[in-house]
PDB file of C-alpha atoms in Angstrom:
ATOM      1  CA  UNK A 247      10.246 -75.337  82.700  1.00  0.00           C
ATOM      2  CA  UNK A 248      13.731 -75.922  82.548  1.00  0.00           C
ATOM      3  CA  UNK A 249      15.757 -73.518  81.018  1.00  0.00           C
ATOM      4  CA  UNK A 250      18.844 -73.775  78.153  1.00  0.00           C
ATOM      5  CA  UNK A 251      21.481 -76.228  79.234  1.00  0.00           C
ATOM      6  CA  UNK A 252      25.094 -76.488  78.017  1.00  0.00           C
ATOM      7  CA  UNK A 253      27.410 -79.153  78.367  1.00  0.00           C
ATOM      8  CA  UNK A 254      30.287 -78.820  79.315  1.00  0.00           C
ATOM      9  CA  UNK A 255      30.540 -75.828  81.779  1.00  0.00           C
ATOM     10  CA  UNK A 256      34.347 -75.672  81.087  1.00  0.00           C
ATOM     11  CA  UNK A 257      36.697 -76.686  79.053  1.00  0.00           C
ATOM     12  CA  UNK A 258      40.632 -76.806  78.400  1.00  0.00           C
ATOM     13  CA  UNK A 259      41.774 -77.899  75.077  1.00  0.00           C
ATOM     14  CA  UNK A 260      45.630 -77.065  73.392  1.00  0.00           C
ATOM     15  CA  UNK A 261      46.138 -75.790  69.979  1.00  0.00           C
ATOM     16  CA  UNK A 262      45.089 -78.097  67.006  1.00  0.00           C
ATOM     17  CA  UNK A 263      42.817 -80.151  69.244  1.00  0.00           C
ATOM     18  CA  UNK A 264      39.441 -80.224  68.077  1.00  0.00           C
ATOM     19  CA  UNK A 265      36.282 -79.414  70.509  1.00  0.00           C
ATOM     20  CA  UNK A 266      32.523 -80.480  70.411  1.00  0.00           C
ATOM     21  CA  UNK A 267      29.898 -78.458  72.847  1.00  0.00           C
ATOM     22  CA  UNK A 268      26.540 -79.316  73.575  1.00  0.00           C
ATOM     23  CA  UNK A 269      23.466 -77.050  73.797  1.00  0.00           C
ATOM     24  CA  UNK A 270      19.972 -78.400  74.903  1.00  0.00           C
ATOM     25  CA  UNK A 271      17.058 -75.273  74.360  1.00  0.00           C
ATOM     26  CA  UNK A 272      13.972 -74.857  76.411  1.00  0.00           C
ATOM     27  CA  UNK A 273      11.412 -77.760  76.100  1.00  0.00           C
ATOM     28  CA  UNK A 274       9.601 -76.960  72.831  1.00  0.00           C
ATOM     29  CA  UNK A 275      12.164 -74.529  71.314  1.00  0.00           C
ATOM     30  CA  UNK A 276      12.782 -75.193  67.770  1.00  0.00           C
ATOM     31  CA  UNK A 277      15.534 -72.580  67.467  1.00  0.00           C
ATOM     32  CA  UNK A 278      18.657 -72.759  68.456  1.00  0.00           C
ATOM     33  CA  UNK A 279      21.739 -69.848  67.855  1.00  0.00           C
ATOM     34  CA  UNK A 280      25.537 -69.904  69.249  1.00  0.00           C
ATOM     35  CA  UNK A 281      27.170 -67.052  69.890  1.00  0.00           C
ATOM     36  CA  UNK A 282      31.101 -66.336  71.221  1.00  0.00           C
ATOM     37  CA  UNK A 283      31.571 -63.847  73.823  1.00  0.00           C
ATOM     38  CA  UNK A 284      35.346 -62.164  74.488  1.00  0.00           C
ATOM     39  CA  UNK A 285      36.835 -59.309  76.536  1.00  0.00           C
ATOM     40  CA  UNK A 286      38.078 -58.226  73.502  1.00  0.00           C
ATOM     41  CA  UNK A 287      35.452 -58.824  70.293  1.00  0.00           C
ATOM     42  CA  UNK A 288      32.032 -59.197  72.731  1.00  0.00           C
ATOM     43  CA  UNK A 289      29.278 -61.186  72.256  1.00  0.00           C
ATOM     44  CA  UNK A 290      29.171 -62.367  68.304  1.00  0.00           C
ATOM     45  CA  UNK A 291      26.555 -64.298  66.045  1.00  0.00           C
ATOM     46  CA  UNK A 292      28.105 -67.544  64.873  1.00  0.00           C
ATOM     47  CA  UNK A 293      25.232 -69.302  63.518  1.00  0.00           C
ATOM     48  CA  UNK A 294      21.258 -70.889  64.211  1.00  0.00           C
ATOM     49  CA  UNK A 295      19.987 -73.417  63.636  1.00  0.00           C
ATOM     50  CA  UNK A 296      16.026 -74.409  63.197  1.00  0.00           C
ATOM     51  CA  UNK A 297      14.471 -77.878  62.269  1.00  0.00           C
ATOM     52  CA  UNK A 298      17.613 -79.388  61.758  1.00  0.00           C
ATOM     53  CA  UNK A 299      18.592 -76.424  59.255  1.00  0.00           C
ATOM     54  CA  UNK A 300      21.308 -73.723  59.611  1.00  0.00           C
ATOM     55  CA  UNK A 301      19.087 -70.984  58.796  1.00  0.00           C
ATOM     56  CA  UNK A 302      22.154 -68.238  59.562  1.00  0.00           C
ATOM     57  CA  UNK A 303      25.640 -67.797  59.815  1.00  0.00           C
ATOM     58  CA  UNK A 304      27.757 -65.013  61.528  1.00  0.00           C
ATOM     59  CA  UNK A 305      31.770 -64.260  59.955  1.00  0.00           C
ATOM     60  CA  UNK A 306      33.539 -66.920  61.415  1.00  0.00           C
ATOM     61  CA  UNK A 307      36.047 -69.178  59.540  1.00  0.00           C
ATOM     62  CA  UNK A 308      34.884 -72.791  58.448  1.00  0.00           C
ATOM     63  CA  UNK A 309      36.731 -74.373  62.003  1.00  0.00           C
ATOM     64  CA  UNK A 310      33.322 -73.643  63.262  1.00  0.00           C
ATOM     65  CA  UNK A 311      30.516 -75.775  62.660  1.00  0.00           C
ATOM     66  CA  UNK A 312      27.357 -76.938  63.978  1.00  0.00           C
ATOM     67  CA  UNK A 313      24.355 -79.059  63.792  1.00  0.00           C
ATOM     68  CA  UNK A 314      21.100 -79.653  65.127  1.00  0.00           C
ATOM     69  CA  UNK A 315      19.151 -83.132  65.982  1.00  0.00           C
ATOM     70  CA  UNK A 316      15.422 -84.052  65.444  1.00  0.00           C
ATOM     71  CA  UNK A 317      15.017 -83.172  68.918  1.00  0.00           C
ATOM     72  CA  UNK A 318      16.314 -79.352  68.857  1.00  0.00           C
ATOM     73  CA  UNK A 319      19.529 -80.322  70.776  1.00  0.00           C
ATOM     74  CA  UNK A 320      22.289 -78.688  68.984  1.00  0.00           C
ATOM     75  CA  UNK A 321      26.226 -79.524  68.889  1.00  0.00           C
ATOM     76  CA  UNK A 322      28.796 -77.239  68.611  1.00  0.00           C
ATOM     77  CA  UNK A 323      32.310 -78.339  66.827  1.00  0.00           C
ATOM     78  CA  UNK A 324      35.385 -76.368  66.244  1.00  0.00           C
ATOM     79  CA  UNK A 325      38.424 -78.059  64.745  1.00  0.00           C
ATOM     80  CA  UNK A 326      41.996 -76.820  65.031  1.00  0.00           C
ATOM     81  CA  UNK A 327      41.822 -74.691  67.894  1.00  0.00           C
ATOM     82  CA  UNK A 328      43.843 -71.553  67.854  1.00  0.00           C
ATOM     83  CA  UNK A 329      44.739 -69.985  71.218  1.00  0.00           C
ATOM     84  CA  UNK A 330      42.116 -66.767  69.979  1.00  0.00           C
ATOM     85  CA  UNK A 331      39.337 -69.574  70.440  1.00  0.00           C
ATOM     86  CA  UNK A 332      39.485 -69.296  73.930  1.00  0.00           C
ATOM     87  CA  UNK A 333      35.988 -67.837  74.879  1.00  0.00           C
ATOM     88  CA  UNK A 334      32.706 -68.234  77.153  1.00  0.00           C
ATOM     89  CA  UNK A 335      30.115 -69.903  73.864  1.00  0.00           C
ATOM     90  CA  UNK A 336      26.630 -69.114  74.637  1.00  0.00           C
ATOM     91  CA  UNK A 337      23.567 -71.058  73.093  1.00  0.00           C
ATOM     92  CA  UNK A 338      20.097 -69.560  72.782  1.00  0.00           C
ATOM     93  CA  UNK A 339      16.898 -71.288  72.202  1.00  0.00           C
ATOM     94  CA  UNK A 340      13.976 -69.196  70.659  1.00  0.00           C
ATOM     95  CA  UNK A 341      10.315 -70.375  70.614  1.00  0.00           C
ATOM     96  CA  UNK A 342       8.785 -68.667  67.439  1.00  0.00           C
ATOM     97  CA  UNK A 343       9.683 -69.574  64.273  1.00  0.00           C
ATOM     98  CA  UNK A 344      11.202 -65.871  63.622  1.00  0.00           C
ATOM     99  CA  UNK A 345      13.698 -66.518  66.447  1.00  0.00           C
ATOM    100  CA  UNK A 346      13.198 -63.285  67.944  1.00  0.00           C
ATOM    101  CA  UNK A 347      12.839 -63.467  71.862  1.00  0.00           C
ATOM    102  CA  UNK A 348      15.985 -65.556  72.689  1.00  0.00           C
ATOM    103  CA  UNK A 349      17.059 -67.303  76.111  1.00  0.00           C
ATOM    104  CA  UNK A 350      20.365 -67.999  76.708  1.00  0.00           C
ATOM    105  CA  UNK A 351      22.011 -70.659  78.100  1.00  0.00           C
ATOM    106  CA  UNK A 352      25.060 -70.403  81.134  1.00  0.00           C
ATOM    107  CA  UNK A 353      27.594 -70.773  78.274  1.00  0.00           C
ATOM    108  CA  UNK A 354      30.742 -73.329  77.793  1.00  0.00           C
ATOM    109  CA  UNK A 355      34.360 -71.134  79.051  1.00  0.00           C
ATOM    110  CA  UNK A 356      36.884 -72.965  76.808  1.00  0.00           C
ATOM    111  CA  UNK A 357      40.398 -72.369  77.523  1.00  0.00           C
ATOM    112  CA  UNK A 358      42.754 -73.317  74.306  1.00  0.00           C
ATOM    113  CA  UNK A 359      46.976 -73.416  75.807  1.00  0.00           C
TER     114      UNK A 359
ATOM    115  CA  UNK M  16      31.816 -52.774  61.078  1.00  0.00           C
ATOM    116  CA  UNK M  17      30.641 -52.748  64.696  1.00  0.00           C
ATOM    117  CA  UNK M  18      27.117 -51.570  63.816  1.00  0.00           C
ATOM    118  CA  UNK M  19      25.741 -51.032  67.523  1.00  0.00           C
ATOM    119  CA  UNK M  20      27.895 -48.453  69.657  1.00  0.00           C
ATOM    120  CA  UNK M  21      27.483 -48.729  73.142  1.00  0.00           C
ATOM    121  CA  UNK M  22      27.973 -46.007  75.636  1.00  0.00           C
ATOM    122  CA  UNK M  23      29.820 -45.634  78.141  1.00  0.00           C
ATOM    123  CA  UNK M  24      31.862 -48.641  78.831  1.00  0.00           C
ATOM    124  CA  UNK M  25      31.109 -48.298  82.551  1.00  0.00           C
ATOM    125  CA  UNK M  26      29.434 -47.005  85.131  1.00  0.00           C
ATOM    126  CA  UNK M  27      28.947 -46.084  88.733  1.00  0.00           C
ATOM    127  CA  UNK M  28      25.642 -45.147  90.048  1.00  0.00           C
ATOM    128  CA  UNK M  29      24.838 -44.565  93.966  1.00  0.00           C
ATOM    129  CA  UNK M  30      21.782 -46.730  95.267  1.00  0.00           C
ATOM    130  CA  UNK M  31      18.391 -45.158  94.422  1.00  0.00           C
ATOM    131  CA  UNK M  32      19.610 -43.081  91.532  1.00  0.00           C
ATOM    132  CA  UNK M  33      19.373 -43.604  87.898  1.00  0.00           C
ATOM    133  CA  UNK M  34      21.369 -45.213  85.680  1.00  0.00           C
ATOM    134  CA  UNK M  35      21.423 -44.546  81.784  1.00  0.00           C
ATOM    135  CA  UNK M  36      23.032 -46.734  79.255  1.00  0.00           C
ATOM    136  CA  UNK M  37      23.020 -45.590  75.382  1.00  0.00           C
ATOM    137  CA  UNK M  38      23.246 -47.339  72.068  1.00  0.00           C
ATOM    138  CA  UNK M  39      23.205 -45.886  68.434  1.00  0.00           C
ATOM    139  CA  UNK M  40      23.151 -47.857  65.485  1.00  0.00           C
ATOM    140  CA  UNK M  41      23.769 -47.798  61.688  1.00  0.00           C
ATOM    141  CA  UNK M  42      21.855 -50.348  60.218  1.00  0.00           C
ATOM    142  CA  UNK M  43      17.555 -48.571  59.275  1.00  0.00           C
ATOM    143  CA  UNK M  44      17.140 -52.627  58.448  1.00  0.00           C
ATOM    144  CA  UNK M  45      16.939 -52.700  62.582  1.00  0.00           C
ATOM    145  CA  UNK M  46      13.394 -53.357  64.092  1.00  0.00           C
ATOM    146  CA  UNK M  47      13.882 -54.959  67.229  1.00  0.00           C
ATOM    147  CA  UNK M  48      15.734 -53.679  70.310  1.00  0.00           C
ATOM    148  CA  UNK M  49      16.225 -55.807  73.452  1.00  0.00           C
ATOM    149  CA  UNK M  50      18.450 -55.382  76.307  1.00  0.00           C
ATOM    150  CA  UNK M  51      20.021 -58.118  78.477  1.00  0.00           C
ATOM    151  CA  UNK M  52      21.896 -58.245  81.464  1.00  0.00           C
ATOM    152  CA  UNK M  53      24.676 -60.303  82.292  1.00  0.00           C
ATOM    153  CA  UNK M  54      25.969 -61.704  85.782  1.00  0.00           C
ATOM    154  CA  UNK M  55      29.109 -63.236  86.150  1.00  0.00           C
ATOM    155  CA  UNK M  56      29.344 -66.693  85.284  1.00  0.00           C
ATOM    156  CA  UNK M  57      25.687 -66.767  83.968  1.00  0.00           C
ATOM    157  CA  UNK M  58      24.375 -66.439  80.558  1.00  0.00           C
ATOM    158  CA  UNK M  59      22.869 -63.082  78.844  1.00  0.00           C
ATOM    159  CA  UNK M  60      19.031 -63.014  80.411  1.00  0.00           C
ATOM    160  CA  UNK M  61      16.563 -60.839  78.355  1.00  0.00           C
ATOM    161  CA  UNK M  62      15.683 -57.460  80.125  1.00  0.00           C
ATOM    162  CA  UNK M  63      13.188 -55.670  78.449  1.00  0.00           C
ATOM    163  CA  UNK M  64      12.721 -54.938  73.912  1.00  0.00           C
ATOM    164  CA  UNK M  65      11.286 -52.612  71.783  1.00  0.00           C
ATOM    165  CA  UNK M  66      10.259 -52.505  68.793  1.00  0.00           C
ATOM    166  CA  UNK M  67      10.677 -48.866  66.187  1.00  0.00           C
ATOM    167  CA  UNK M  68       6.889 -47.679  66.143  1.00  0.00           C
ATOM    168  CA  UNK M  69       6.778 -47.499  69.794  1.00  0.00           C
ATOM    169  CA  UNK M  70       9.401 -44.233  71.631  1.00  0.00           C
ATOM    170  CA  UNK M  71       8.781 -45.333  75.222  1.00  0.00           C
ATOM    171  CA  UNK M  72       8.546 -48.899  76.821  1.00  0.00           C
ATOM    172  CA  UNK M  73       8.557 -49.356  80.677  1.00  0.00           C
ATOM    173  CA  UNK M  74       8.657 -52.743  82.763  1.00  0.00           C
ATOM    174  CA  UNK M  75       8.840 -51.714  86.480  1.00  0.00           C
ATOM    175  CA  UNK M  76      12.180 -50.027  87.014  1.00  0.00           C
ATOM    176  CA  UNK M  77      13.651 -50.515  83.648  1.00  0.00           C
ATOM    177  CA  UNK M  78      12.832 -48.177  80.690  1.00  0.00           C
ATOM    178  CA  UNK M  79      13.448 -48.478  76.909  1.00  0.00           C
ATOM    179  CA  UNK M  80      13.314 -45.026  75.442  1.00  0.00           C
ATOM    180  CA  UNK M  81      14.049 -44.996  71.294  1.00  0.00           C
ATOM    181  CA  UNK M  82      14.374 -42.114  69.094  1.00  0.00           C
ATOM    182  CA  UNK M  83      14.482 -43.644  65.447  1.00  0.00           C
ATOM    183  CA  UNK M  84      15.360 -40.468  63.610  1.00  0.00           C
ATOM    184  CA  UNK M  85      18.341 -40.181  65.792  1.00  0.00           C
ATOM    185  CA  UNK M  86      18.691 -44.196  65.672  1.00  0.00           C
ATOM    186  CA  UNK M  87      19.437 -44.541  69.404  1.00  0.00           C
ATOM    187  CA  UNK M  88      17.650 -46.304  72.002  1.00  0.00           C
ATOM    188  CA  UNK M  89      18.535 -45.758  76.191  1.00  0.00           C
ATOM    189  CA  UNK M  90      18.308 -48.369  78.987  1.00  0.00           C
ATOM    190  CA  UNK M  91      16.830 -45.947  82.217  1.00  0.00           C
ATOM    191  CA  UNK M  92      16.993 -47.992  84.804  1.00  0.00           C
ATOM    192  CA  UNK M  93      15.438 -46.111  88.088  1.00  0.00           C
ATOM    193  CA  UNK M  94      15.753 -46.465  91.741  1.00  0.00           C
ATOM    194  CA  UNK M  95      18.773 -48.252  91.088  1.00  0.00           C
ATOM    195  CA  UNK M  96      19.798 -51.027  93.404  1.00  0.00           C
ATOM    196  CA  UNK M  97      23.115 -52.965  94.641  1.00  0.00           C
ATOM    197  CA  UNK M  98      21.363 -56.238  93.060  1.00  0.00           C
ATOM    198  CA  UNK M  99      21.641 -54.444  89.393  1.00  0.00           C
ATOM    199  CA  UNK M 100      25.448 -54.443  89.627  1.00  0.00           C
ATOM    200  CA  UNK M 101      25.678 -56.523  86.072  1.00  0.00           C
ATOM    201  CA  UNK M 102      26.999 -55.843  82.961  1.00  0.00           C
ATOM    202  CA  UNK M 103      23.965 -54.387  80.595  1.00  0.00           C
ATOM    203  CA  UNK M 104      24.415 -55.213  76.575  1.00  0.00           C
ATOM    204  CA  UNK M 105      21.915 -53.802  73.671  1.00  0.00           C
ATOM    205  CA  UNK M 106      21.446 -55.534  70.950  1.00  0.00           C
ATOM    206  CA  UNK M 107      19.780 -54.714  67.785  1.00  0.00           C
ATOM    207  CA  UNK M 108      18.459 -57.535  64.737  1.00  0.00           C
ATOM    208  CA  UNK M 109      16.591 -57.152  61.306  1.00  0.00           C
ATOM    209  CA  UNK M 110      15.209 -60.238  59.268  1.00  0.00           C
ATOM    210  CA  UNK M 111      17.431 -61.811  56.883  1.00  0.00           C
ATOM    211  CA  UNK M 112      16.849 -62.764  53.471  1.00  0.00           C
ATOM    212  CA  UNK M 113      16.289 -66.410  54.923  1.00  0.00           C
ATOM    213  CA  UNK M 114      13.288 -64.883  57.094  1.00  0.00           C
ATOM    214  CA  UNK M 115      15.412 -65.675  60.018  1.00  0.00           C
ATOM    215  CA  UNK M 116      17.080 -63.246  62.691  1.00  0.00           C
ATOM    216  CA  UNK M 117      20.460 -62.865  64.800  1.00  0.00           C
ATOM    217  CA  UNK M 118      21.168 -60.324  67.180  1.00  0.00           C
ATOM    218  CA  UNK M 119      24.239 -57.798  66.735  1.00  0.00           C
ATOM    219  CA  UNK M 120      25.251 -56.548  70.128  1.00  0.00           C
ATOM    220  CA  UNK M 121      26.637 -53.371  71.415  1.00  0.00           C
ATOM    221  CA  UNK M 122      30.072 -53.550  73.311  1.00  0.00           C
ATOM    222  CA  UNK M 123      28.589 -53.913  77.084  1.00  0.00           C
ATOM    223  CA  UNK M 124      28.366 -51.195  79.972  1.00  0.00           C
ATOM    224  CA  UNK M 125      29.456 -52.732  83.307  1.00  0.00           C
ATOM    225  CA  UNK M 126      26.986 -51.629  85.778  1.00  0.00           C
ATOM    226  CA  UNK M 127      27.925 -50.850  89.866  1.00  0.00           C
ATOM    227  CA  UNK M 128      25.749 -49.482  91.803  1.00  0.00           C
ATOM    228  CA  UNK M 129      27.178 -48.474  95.380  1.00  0.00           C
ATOM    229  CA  UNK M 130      25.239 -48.604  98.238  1.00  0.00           C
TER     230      UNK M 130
END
């Protein structure tokens, strides 16, 4: 079974731009949860998504947003980058509906100039 | 609030020894515990969880010990090998008021093992 997939792998944007990632979970997955990982904050919850719903959201400003299609895929989108955007973004696809056991995806390293 | 505290930052461990990561954290809402490892370049891959009503949790080289009076839970990892030379994160989550959960990590411990 294949696992999480994110598109794309990497990614340079400049400030103001706006930025759309892609996440596809495990076959079957229902769940699906983005995260940010820095040097300097670590890995942090920005928000899930399951059946189409944000069911969660981490302390992040309104730039990020997200949805979630009938077939589990999720986008990411952040408008207005700031050069503290720069991060790897991780996806995670959980099977159960308490989205406890999650697999993560290889991530998407954007670079805002 | 950085409600999972991670400890230590790094560490160096000789092939075949043990290495031991720790984590304490705040929050009694906590009842799950995973670990995950982290190559470079490559996403966060699930290690090995625990859940409060269990102290001990082994899967081959890789033990969970958790001590919920204390609230701290250990990563043991034995016989420790070149190959585990990753960076090890614990994580901690509690279900939300919308039934749903989201995992609040610790800082990292970056993991070398010499051989």
């Amino acid at each position: 079974k294949a696992g999480v997939t994110q598109t794309p792998r990497y990614l340079i944007k400049t400030r103001g731009q706006q930025v759309t990632l892609s996440c596809s979970p495990i076959s079957g997955h229902r769940s699906v949860s983005w995260y940010q990982q820095t040097p300097g904050q670590g890995l942090q919850f920005l928000f899930e998504y399951f059946s189409e719903t944000q069911r969660n959201k981490g302390n992040f400003p309104g730039r990020f947003s997200g949805r979630q299609f009938s077939n589990s895929r999720s986008e990411m989108n952040v408008s207005t980058l700031e050069l503290g955007d720069s991060a790897l973004y991780l996806c995670a696809s959980s099977l159960d509906g308490r989205g406890e056991t999650q697999y993560f995806g290889p991530g998407t390293r954007l670079l805002v100039l | 609030q950085q409600q999972v505290k991670q400890s230590p930052q790094s560490l160096i461990v000789q092939k075949g020894g043990i290495s031991i990561i720790n984590c304490a954290y705040e929050n009694t809402a906590f009842d799950y515990f995973p670990w995950y490892q982290q190559f470079p370049g490559k996403g966060p891959a699930l290690l090995i969880a625990i859940r409060p009503d269990v102290s001990e949790k082994k899967e081959g080289r890789f033990t969970i010990s958790f001590n919920k009076s204390a609230k701290q839970f250990s990563l043991h990892i034995m016989d420790s090998q070149p190959g585990d030379s990753a960076t090890y994160f614990c994580a901690a989550s509690r279900r939300r008021d919308t039934g749903r959960r989201a995992l609040t990590f610790g800082s990292g411990t970056r993991l070398q093992v010499q051989p």
